[in-house]
Amino acid sequence: TEERRGPSVDERVKRAMDALKIENADEAAAIKELIKKVAEAQVALETWDRESRPKIDEVLGNKELKEEDLEGKLKAFRGQRKEKETGVKDAQKALAEVVSYRQELELIKQNILR
């Protein structure tokens, strides 16, 4: 069962597109697809964060793990999280490259861009 917090990808996309009020259909479709990629990457990161907490608790609860073991688990954790963060940043960069400054500010307000 997926425990979602906050709006779904579709809700995020709809809210952002409503705020942007893009009249040109081709431009709207292209930007909508990029916003969707950002929202999907954000949800993937949020989900990963939420699902990793019990795994971290399990590691912390294992008192038999040595520092070297913890270091390896921490490096793996950091690497996995960085991969998700990179997905968000890459999607945000692609979106930021095609929107106007006004649209970018609106998307920052919507928490789609940073």
Tab-separated table of C-alpha atoms in Angstrom:
chain	number	residue	atom	x	y	z
A	1	THR	CA	0.000	0.000	0.000
A	2	GLU	CA	1.397	3.328	-1.002
A	3	GLU	CA	1.185	5.945	1.717
A	4	ARG	CA	1.101	9.128	-0.325
A	5	ARG	CA	1.376	12.491	1.313
A	6	GLY	CA	0.499	15.587	-0.617
A	7	PRO	CA	-0.870	15.923	-4.121
A	8	SER	CA	-0.418	13.246	-6.782
A	9	VAL	CA	1.709	13.797	-9.878
A	10	ASP	CA	-1.405	14.580	-11.916
A	11	GLU	CA	-2.622	17.063	-9.301
A	12	ARG	CA	0.779	18.779	-9.214
A	13	VAL	CA	0.873	18.997	-12.999
A	14	LYS	CA	-2.684	20.329	-13.236
A	15	ARG	CA	-2.071	22.945	-10.545
A	16	ALA	CA	1.133	24.110	-12.235
A	17	MET	CA	-0.426	24.231	-15.694
A	18	ASP	CA	-3.457	26.135	-14.385
A	19	ALA	CA	-1.122	28.696	-12.838
A	20	LEU	CA	0.948	29.086	-16.021
A	21	LYS	CA	-2.075	29.779	-18.272
A	22	ILE	CA	-0.214	28.883	-21.495
A	23	GLU	CA	-2.323	29.669	-24.553
A	24	ASN	CA	-0.267	27.952	-27.263
A	25	ALA	CA	-1.302	24.276	-27.308
A	26	ASP	CA	2.067	22.943	-28.526
A	27	GLU	CA	3.984	24.976	-25.939
A	28	ALA	CA	1.547	23.873	-23.220
A	29	ALA	CA	1.922	20.206	-24.158
A	30	ALA	CA	5.730	20.399	-24.134
A	31	ILE	CA	5.880	22.222	-20.809
A	32	LYS	CA	3.249	19.923	-19.284
A	33	GLU	CA	5.385	16.886	-20.160
A	34	LEU	CA	8.467	18.472	-18.540
A	35	ILE	CA	6.482	19.421	-15.420
A	36	LYS	CA	5.238	15.831	-15.231
A	37	LYS	CA	8.837	14.539	-15.355
A	38	VAL	CA	9.797	16.857	-12.485
A	39	ALA	CA	6.755	15.838	-10.429
A	40	GLU	CA	7.432	12.132	-11.043
A	41	ALA	CA	11.074	12.556	-9.998
A	42	GLN	CA	10.002	14.479	-6.870
A	43	VAL	CA	7.532	11.730	-5.933
A	44	ALA	CA	10.218	9.083	-6.530
A	45	LEU	CA	12.555	10.938	-4.146
A	46	GLU	CA	9.825	11.449	-1.526
A	47	THR	CA	8.843	7.774	-1.750
A	48	TRP	CA	12.451	6.640	-1.498
A	49	ASP	CA	12.990	8.854	1.563
A	50	ARG	CA	9.877	7.471	3.253
A	51	GLU	CA	10.680	3.848	2.409
A	52	SER	CA	14.311	4.163	3.507
A	53	ARG	CA	13.487	5.228	7.075
A	54	PRO	CA	12.542	1.723	8.309
A	55	LYS	CA	15.679	0.340	6.646
A	56	ILE	CA	17.801	2.930	8.463
A	57	ASP	CA	16.053	2.055	11.736
A	58	GLU	CA	16.885	-1.612	11.099
A	59	VAL	CA	20.562	-0.771	10.558
A	60	LEU	CA	20.645	1.466	13.646
A	61	GLY	CA	18.972	-1.261	15.681
A	62	ASN	CA	21.637	-3.810	14.779
A	63	LYS	CA	24.161	-3.230	17.564
A	64	GLU	CA	26.473	-5.911	16.147
A	65	LEU	CA	27.355	-3.845	13.058
A	66	LYS	CA	30.862	-2.416	13.185
A	67	GLU	CA	31.831	1.076	12.022
A	68	GLU	CA	33.082	-0.306	8.683
A	69	ASP	CA	29.696	-1.991	8.115
A	70	LEU	CA	27.886	1.225	8.970
A	71	GLU	CA	30.177	3.184	6.658
A	72	GLY	CA	29.327	0.872	3.766
A	73	LYS	CA	25.600	1.093	4.433
A	74	LEU	CA	25.817	4.883	4.743
A	75	LYS	CA	27.716	5.155	1.437
A	76	ALA	CA	25.086	3.000	-0.277
A	77	PHE	CA	22.309	5.109	1.250
A	78	ARG	CA	23.964	8.346	0.117
A	79	GLY	CA	24.524	6.995	-3.384
A	80	GLN	CA	20.919	5.895	-3.796
A	81	ARG	CA	19.590	9.210	-2.510
A	82	LYS	CA	21.966	11.201	-4.737
A	83	GLU	CA	20.669	9.254	-7.737
A	84	LYS	CA	17.083	10.291	-6.903
A	85	GLU	CA	18.149	13.904	-6.258
A	86	THR	CA	19.977	13.979	-9.601
A	87	GLY	CA	16.794	12.808	-11.319
A	88	VAL	CA	14.905	15.735	-9.803
A	89	LYS	CA	17.643	18.259	-10.630
A	90	ASP	CA	18.010	17.056	-14.229
A	91	ALA	CA	14.248	17.252	-14.802
A	92	GLN	CA	14.122	20.710	-13.206
A	93	LYS	CA	17.024	21.926	-15.364
A	94	ALA	CA	15.309	20.731	-18.554
A	95	LEU	CA	12.105	22.519	-17.525
A	96	ALA	CA	13.845	25.736	-16.470
A	97	GLU	CA	15.531	25.942	-19.888
A	98	VAL	CA	12.210	26.253	-21.744
A	99	VAL	CA	10.080	28.492	-19.534
A	100	SER	CA	10.035	32.283	-19.241
A	101	TYR	CA	11.247	34.025	-16.096
A	102	ARG	CA	7.650	34.682	-15.070
A	103	GLN	CA	6.775	31.016	-15.589
A	104	GLU	CA	9.878	29.953	-13.688
A	105	LEU	CA	8.883	32.119	-10.730
A	106	GLU	CA	5.401	30.599	-10.795
A	107	LEU	CA	6.899	27.101	-10.874
A	108	ILE	CA	9.169	27.964	-7.943
A	109	LYS	CA	6.067	29.094	-6.059
A	110	GLN	CA	4.438	25.769	-6.965
A	111	ASN	CA	7.513	23.876	-5.639
A	112	ILE	CA	8.138	22.386	-9.080
A	113	LEU	CA	11.345	24.375	-9.610
A	114	ARG	CA	13.839	25.661	-7.038
